[in-house]
Tab-separated table of C-alpha atoms in Angstrom:
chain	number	residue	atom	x	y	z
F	1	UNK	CA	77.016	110.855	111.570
F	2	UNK	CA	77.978	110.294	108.028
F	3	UNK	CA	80.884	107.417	106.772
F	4	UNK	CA	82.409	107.300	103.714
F	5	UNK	CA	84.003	104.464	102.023
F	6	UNK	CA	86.488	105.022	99.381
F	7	UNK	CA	86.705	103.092	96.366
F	8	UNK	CA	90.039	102.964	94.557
F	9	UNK	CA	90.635	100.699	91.364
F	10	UNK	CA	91.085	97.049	92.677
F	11	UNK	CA	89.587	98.072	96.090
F	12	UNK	CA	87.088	95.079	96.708
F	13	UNK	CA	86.180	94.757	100.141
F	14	UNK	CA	84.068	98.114	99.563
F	15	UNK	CA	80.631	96.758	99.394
F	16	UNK	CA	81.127	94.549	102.146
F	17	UNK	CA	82.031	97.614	104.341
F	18	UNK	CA	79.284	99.511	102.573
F	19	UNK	CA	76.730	96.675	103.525
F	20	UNK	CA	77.924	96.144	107.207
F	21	UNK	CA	77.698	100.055	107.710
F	22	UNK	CA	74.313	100.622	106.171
F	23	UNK	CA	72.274	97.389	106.242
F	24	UNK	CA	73.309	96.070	109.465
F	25	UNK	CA	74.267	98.554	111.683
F	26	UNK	CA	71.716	101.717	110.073
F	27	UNK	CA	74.532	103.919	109.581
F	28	UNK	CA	74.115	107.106	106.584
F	29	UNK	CA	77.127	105.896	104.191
F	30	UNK	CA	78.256	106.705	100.785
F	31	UNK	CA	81.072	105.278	98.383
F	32	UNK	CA	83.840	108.071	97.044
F	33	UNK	CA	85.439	106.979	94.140
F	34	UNK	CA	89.412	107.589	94.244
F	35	UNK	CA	89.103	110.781	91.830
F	36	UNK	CA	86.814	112.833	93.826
F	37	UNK	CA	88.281	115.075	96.343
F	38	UNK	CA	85.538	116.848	98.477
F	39	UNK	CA	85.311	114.452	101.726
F	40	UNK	CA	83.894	117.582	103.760
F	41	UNK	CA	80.082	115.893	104.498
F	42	UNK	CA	81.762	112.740	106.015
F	43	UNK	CA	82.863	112.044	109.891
F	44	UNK	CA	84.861	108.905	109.175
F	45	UNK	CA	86.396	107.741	106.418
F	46	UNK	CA	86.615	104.020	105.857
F	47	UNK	CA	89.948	102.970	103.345
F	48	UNK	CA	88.699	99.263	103.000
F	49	UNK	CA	90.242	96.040	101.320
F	50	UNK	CA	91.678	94.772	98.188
F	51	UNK	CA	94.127	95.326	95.509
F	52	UNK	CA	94.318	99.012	95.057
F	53	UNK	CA	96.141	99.549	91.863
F	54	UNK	CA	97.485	95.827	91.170
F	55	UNK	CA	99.531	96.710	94.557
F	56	UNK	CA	101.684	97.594	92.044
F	57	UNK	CA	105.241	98.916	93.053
F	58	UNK	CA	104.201	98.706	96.847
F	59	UNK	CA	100.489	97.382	98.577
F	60	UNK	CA	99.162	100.972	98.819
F	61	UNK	CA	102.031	103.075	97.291
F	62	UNK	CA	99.830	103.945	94.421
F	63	UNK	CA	96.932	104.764	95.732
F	64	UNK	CA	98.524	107.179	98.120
F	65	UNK	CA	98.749	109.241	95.110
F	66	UNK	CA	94.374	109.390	94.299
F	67	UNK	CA	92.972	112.938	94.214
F	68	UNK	CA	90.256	111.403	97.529
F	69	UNK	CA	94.256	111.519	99.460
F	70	UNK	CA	94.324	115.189	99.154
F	71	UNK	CA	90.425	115.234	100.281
F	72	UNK	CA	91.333	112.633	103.466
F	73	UNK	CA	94.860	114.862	104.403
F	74	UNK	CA	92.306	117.581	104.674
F	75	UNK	CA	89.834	115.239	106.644
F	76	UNK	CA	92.198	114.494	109.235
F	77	UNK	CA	93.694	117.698	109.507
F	78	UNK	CA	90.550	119.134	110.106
F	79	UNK	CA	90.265	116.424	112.905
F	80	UNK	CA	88.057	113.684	110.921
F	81	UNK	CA	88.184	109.916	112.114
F	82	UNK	CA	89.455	107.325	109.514
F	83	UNK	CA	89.859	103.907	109.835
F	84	UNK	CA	91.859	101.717	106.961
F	85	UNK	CA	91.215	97.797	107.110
F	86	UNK	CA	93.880	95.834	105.243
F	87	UNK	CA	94.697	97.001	101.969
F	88	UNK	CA	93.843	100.120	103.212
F	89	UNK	CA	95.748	100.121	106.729
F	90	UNK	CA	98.992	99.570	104.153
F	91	UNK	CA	97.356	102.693	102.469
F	92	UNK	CA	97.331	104.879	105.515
F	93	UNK	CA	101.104	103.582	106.418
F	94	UNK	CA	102.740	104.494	102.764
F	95	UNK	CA	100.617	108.248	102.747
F	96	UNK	CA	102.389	108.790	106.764
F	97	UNK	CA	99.242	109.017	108.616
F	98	UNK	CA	100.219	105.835	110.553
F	99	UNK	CA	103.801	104.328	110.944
F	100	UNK	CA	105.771	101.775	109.936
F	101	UNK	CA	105.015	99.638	107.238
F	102	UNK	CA	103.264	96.433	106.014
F	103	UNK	CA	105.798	93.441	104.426
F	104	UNK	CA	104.985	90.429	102.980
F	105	UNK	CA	104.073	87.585	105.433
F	106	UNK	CA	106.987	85.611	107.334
F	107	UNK	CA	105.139	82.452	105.406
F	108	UNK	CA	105.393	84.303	101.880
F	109	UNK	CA	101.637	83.142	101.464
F	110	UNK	CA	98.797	84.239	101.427
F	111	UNK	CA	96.508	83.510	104.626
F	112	UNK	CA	92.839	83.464	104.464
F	113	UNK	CA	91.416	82.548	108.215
F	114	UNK	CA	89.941	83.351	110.993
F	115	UNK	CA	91.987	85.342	113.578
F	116	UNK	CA	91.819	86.127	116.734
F	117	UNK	CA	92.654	89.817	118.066
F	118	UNK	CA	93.014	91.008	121.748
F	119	UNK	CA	92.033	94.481	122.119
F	120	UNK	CA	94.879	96.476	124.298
F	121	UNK	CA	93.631	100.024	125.115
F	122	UNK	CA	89.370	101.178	125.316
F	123	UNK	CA	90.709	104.305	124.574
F	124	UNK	CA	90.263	104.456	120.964
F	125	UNK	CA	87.275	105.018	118.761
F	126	UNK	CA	87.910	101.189	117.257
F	127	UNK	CA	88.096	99.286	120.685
F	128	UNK	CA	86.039	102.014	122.840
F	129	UNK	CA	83.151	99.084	123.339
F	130	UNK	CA	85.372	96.437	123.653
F	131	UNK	CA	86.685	95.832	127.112
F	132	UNK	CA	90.873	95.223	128.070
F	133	UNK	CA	91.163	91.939	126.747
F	134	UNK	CA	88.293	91.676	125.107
F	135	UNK	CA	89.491	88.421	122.646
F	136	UNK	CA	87.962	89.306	119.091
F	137	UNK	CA	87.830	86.455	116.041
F	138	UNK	CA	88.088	88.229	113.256
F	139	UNK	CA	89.542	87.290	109.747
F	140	UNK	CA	92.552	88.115	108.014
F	141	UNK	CA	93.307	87.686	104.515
F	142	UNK	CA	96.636	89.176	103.064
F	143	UNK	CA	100.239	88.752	101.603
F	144	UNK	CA	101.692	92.028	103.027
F	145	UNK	CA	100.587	92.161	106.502
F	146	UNK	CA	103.316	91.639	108.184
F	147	UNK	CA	103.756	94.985	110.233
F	148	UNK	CA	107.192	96.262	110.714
F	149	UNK	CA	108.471	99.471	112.036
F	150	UNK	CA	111.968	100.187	113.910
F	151	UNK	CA	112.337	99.594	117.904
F	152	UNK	CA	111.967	103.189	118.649
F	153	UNK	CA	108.764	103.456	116.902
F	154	UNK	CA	107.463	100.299	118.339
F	155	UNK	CA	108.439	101.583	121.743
F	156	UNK	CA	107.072	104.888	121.418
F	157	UNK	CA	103.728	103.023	119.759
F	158	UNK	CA	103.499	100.639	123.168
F	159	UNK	CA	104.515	103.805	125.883
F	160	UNK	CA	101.457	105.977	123.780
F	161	UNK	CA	99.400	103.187	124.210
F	162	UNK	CA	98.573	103.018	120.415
F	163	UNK	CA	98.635	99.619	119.334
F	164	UNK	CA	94.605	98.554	119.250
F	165	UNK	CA	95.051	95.010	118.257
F	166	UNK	CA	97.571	92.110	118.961
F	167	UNK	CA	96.773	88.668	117.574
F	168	UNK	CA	96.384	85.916	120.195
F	169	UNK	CA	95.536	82.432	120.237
F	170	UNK	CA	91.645	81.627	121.019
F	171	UNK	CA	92.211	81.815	124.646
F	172	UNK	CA	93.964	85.002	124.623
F	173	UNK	CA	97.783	84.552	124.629
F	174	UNK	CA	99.824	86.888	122.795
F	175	UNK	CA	102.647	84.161	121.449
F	176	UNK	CA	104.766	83.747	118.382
F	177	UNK	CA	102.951	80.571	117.713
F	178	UNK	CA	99.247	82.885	117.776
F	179	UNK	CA	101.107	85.667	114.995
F	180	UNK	CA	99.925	84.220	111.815
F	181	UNK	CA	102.040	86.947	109.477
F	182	UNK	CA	105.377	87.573	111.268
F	183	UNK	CA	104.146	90.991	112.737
F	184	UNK	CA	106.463	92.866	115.034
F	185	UNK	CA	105.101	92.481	118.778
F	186	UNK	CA	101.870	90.487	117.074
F	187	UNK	CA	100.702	94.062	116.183
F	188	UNK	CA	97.674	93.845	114.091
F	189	UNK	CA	96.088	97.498	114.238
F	190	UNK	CA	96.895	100.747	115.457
F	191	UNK	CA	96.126	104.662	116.003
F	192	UNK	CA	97.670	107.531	115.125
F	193	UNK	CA	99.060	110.013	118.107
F	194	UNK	CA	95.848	112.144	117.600
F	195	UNK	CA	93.771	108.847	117.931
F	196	UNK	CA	91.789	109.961	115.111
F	197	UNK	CA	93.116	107.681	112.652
F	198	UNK	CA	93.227	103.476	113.055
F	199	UNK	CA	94.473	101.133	110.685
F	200	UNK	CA	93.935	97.437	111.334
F	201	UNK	CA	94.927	94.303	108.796
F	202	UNK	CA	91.933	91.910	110.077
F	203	UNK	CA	88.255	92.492	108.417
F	204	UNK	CA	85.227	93.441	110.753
F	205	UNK	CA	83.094	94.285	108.004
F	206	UNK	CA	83.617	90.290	107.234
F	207	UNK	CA	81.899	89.518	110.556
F	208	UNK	CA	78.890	91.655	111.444
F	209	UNK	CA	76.018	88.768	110.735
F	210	UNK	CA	76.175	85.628	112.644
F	211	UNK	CA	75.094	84.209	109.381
F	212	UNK	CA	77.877	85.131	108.027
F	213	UNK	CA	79.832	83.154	110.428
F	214	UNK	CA	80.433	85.975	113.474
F	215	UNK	CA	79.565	88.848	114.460
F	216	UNK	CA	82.375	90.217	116.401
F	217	UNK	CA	83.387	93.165	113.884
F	218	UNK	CA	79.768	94.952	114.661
F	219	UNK	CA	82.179	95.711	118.379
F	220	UNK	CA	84.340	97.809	116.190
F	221	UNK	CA	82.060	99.541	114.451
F	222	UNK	CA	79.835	100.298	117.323
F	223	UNK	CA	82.782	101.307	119.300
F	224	UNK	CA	83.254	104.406	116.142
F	225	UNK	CA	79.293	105.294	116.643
F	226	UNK	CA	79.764	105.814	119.919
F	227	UNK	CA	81.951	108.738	119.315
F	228	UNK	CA	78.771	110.221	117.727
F	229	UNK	CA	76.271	109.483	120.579
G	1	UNK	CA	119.131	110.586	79.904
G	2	UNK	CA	117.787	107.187	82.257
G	3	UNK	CA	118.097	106.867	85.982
G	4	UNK	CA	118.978	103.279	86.590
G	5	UNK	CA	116.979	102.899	90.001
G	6	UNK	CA	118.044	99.861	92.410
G	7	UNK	CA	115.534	99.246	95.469
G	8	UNK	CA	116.576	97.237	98.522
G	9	UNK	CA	115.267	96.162	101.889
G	10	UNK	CA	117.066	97.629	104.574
G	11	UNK	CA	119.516	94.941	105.914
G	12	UNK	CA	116.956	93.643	109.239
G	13	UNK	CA	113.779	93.711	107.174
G	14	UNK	CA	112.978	90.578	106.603
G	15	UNK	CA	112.982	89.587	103.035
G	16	UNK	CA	110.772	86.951	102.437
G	17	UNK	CA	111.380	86.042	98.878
G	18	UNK	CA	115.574	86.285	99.486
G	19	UNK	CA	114.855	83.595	101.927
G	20	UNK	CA	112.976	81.431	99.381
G	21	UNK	CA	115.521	81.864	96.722
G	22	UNK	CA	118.171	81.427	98.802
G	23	UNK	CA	116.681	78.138	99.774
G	24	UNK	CA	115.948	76.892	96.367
G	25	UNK	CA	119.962	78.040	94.879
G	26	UNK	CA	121.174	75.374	98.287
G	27	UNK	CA	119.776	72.815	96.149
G	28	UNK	CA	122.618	73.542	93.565
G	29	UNK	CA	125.456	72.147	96.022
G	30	UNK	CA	127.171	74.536	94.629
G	31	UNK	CA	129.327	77.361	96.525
G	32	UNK	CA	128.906	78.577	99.909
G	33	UNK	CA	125.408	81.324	99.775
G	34	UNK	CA	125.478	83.316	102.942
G	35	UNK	CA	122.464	85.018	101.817
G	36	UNK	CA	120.158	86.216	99.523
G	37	UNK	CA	118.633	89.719	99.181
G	38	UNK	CA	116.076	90.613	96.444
G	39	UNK	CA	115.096	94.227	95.257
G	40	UNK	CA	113.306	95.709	92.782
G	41	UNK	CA	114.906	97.866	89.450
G	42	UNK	CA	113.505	100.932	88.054
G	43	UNK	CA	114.609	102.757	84.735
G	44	UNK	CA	113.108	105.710	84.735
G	45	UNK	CA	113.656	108.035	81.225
G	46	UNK	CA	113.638	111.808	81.507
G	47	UNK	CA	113.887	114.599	79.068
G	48	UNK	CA	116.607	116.376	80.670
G	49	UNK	CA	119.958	117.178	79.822
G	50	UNK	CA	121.545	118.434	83.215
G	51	UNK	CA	122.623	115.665	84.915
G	52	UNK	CA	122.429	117.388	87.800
G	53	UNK	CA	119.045	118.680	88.013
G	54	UNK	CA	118.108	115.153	86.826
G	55	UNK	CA	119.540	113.364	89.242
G	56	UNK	CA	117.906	115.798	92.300
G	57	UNK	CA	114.555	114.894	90.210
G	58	UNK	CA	115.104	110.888	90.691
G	59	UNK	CA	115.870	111.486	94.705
G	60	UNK	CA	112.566	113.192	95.022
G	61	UNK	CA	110.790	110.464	92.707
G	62	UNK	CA	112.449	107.815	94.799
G	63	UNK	CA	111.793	109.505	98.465
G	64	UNK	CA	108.206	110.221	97.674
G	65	UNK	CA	107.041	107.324	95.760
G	66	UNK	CA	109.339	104.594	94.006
G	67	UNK	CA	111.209	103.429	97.590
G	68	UNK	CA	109.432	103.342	101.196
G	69	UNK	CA	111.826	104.814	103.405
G	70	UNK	CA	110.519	103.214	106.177
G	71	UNK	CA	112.048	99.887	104.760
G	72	UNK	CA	113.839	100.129	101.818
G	73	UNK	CA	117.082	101.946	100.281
G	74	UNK	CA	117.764	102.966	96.934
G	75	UNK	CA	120.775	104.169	95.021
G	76	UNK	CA	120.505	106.080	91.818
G	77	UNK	CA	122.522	105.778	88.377
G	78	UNK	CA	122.743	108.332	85.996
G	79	UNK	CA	123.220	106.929	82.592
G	80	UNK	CA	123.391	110.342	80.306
G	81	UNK	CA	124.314	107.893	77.080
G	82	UNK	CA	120.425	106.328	77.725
């Protein structure tokens, strides 16, 4: 079991998804830079955080366009797991591996706090250790995470039991008042229809040490090992 | 030749920034604003004399990259005097 995480310009949650993989959790990882395009020796491809490329034009619309792309299209094709956290769920959205679309927040600010997440569905290699329910607090910190798509999409995402993550409130209500960006049904990850691909706008690789104030991302990560064991 | 390049939300997305202009020009007391929608404009330059063939090479640059379908429209000016 081999990860990669990709490193575009302005990507900068990278080593904190590099250390969470390898130093906590054991796991064989490497960083690709954006220009490489051989992602062949890797089982899962993490897009992580940050600013790829200023977010200029779109959050993501540039980076779409790296050479690693063309390396990940083949990845998944080829029926590779990848899972984009933020900056790079809004990456995996503009390139059409996942649908819809990430918009700035309802508040037009930024928002840097902790979250909490309900997992929907233990069938997906992101939420295959957590139980139904599960209530994960997990941080968010974005301008564009507001997740939009159109009703039929949002349908067919609910009936395909695709959407991983809703945000709640701390005791596990999915509300308006517990949807901190505006998000279409509180939607705050999801899978692709081959369930091979995730995206998710909250940070697990920001919680995997109690001393670093949780550990509730290590579920998520475990949950993507276990497709190895 | 330049492709004048105008990039909206499609009406139902919500537009964050319209809404916070649109708040700041009721301070004016001014006339009646029943809304406020903001986009982005591109000018994009192109060696190309056929404004034909042009244009066809703007809709591909704005379906692929410089609008998201998914939530935005564009519309495309040809400006062969540019």
């Amino acid at each position: 079991m081999k990860f990669a995480v990709l490193v575009f310009p302005g990507s900068n949650c990278d080593h904190d998804c590099y250390h969470a993989l390898k130093h906590v959790l054991g796991i064989s990882v490497d960083f690709v830079w954006h220009g490489d395009r051989d992602l062949t020796r890797y089982d899962v491809v993490i897009l992580p955080g940050g600013f790829s490329y200023g977010d200029y034009l779109r959050a993501g619309a540039i980076a779409r366009f790296s050479d690693v792309m063309k390396g990940l299209d083949q990845h998944i094709r080829k029926g590779g797991y990848a899972l984009g956290i933020c900056n790079g769920f809004q990456i995996l959205t503009e390139a059409g591996h996942l649908p819809g679309a990430l918009i700035q927040n309802r508040s037009t600010k930024f928002i840097c706090e902790d979250s909490y997440i309900k997992a929907q569905t233990g069938d997906s290699f992101v939420t295959s250790k957590c139980g139904v329910d599960d209530i994960l607090k997990i941080p968010i910190a974005h301008k564009e995470g507001c997740f939009v798509a159109d009703e039929d999409t949002l349908d067919q995402l609910d009936r395909e039991n695709r959407v991983v993550f809703r945000y709640c409130d701390q005791e596990g209500n999915v509300s308006e008042l517990a949807n901190p960006n505006g998000s279409a049904r509180n939607i705050a990850g999801i899978i692709s229809e081959s369930r091979r691909v995730a995206g998710m706008m909250p940070h697990p690789e920001r919680v995997c040490e109690e001393e670093l104030g949780g550990s509730h991302g290590l579920t998520i990560f475990q949950s993507v090992m276990e497709v190895f064991n | 030749m330049i492709a004048r390049i105008t990039v909206t939300l499609k009406p139902g997305v919500l537009d964050t920034q319209g809404r916070a202009v649109h708040d700041a020009l009721k301070t004016l007391d001014q006339a009646t604003i029943d809304g406020v929608r903001i986009g982005k404009y591109i000018e994009v330059k192109l060696d190309e004399t056929d404004i034909m063939k042009a244009r066809t090479a703007v809709k591909e640059m704005c379906d692929k990259i410089l609008a998201n379908p998914v939530i935005e429209d564009y519309s495309i000016e040809m400006d062969s005097e540019g």
